[in-house]
C-alpha positions as a Python dict, from the first residue, in 0.01 Angstrom:
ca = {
    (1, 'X'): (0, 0, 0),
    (2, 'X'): (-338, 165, -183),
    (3, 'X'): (-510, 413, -25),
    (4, 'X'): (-864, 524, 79),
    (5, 'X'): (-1064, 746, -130),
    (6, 'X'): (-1087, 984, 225),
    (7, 'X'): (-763, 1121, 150),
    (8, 'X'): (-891, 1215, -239),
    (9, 'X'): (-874, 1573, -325),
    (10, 'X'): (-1128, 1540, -589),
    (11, 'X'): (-1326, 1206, -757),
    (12, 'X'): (-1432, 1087, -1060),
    (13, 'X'): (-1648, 760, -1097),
    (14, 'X'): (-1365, 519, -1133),
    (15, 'X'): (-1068, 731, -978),
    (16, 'X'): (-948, 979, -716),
    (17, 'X'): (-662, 1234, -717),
    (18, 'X'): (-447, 1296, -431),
    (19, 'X'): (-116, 1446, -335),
    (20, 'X'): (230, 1251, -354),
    (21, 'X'): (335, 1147, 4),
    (22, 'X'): (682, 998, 56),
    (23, 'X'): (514, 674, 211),
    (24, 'X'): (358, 654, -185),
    (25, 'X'): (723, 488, -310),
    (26, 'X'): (687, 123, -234),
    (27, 'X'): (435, 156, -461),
    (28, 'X'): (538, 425, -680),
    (29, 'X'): (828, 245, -798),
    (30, 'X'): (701, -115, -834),
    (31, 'X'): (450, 29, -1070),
    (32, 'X'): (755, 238, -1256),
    (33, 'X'): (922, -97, -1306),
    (34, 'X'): (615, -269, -1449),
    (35, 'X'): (551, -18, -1695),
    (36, 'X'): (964, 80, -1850),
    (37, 'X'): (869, -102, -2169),
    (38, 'X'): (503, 150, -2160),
    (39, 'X'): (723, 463, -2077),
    (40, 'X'): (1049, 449, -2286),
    (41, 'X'): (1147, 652, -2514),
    (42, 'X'): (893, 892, -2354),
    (43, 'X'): (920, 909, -1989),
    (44, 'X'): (1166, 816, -1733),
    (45, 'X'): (1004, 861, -1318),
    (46, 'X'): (1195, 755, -1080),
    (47, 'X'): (1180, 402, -1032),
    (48, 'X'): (1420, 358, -689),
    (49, 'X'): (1347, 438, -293),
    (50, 'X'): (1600, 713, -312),
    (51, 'X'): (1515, 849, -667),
    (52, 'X'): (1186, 863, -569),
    (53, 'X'): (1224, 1015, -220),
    (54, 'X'): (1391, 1310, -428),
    (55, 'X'): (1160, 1348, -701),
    (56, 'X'): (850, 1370, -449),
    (57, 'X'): (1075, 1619, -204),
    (58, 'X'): (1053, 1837, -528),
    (59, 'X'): (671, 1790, -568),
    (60, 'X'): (558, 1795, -219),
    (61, 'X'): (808, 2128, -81),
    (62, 'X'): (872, 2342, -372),
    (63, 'X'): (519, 2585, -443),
    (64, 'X'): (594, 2592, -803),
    (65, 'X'): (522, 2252, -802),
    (66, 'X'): (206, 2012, -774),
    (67, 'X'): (155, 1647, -786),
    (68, 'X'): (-101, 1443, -816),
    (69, 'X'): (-153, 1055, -831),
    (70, 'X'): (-429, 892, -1023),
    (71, 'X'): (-562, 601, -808),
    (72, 'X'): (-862, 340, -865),
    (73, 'X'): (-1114, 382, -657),
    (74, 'X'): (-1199, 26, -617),
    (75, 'X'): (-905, -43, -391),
    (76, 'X'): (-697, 240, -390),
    (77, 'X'): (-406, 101, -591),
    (78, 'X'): (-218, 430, -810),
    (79, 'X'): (-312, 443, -1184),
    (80, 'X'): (-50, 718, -1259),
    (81, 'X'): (7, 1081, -1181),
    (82, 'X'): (-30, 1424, -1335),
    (83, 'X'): (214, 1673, -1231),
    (84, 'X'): (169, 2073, -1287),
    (85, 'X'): (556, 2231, -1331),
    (86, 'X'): (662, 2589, -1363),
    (87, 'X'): (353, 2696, -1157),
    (88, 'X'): (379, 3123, -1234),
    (89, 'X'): (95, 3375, -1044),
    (90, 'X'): (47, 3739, -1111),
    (91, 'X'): (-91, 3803, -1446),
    (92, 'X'): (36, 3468, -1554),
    (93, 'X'): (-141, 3190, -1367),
    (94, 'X'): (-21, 2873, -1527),
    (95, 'X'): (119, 2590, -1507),
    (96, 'X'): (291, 2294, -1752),
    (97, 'X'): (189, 1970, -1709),
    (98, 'X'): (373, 1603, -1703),
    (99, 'X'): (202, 1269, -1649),
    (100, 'X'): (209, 907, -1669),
    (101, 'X'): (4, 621, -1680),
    (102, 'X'): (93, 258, -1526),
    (103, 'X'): (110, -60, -1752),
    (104, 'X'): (-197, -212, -1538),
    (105, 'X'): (-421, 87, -1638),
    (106, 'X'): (-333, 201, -1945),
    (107, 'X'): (-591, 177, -2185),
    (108, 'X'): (-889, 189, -1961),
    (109, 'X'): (-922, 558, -1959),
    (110, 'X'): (-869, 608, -1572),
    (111, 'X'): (-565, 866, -1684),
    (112, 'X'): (-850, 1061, -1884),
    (113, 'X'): (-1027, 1111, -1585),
    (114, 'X'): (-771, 1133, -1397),
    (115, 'X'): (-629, 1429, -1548),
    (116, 'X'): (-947, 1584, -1609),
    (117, 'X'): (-976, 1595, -1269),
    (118, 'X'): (-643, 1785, -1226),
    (119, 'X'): (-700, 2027, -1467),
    (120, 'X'): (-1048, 2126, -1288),
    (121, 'X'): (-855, 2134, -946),
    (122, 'X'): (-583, 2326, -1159),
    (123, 'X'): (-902, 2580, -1236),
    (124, 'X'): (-1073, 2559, -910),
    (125, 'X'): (-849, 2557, -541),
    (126, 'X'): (-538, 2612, -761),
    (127, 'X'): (-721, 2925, -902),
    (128, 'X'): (-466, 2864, -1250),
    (129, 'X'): (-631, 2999, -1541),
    (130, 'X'): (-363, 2824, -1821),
    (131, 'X'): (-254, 2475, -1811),
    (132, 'X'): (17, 2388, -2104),
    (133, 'X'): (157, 1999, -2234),
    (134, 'X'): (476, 1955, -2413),
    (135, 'X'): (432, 1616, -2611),
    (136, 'X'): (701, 1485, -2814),
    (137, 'X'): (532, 1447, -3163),
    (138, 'X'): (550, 1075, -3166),
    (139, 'X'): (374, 1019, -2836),
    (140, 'X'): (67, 920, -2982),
    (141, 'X'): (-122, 805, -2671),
    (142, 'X'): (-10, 1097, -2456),
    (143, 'X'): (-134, 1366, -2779),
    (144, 'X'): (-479, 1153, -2791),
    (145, 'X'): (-527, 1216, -2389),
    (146, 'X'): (-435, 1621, -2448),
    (147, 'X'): (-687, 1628, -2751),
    (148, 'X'): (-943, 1399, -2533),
    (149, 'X'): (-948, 1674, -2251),
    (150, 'X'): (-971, 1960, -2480),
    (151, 'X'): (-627, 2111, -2465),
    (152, 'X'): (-552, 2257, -2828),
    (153, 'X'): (-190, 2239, -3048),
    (154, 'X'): (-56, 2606, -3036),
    (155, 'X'): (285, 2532, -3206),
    (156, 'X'): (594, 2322, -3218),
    (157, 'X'): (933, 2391, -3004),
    (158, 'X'): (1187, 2198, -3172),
    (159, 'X'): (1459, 2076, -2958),
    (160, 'X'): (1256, 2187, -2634),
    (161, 'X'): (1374, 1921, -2353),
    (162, 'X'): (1681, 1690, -2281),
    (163, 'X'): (1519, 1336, -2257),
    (164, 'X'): (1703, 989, -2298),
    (165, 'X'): (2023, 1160, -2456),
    (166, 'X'): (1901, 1400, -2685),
    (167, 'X'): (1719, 1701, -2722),
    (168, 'X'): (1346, 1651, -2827),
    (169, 'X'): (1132, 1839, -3035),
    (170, 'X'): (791, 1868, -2883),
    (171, 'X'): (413, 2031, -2974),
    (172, 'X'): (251, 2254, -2718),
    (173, 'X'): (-91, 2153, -2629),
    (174, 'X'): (-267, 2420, -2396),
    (175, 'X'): (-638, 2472, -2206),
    (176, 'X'): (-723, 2762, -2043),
    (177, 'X'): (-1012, 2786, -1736),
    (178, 'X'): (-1251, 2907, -2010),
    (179, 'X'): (-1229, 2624, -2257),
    (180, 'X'): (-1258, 2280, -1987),
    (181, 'X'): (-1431, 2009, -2150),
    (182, 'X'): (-1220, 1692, -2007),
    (183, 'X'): (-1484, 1493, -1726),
}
């Protein structure tokens, strides 16, 4: 069921971020489901009540975790989600991010505001001063959004993550708090 926008932790003219809540997978996984043919080879979220009740456990108890779903505004319904991973303080302050858009918004450029948004909540409450992607290089739409919020190639990890059988090479797009230009 959407949401209001009272629950947003930040806003953006056409969407609103927020925290995962377990009540989220209903919808969570309906939109998963829609959107397999938008996600593969690229992506796999969970797209079950019990997958996803694990995979938000994960985001919602662990500290080195954060996530985040994009959701329209108008009406609440969720867009997709950025997550930050590997969350590291001290002298490190960073985080690695993952996200996903939905079938019924891609290509209307709520997921650039969306995770624009993120990465200044990253840089603000979250007080993170580095934010890193891992893109496999043929994601094209997923290395336009990095570029498109001003994150910046810094080098190629071949063989970096196991993903739909294989291990994937992937660039390394990065921001840091001094460099934002994503709105």
């Amino acid at each position: 069921m959407p949401h209001t926008a009272s629950r947003h932790l930040a806003e953006g003219p056409r969407v609103g971020i927020r925290p995962f809540t377990y009540e989220d997978g209903a919808e969570f996984t309906a939109r998963v489901r829609e959107s397999k043919d938008l996600h593969h080879p690229w992506l796999f979220p969970p797209d079950s009540a019990q997958a996803y009740t694990a995979y938000a456990s994960r985001l919602i108890e662990d500290p080195t975790k954060a996530g985040f779903l994009v959701c329209e505004k108008d009406g609440g319904a969720i867009a997709g989600f950025v997550n930050i991973n590997n969350i590291v303080g001290g002298g490190f302050l960073s985080g690695a991010l993952g996200y996903g858009a939905f079938a019924r918004a891609a290509g209307r450029g709520l997921m650039r505001e969306g995770l624009g948004l993120v990465v200044r909540y990253a840089f603000g409450p979250l007080r993170l001063h580095r934010l890193e992607i891992n893109v496999q290089p043929g994601n094209a739409a997923s290395i336009a959004l990095a570029r498109a919020c001003g994150f910046h190639l810094e080098g190629f990890s071949p063989k970096m993550l196991y993903i739909d059988g294989a291990w994937r090479d992937h660039q390394r797009w990065a921001i840091t708090a001094e460099s934002v230009t994503c709105g």
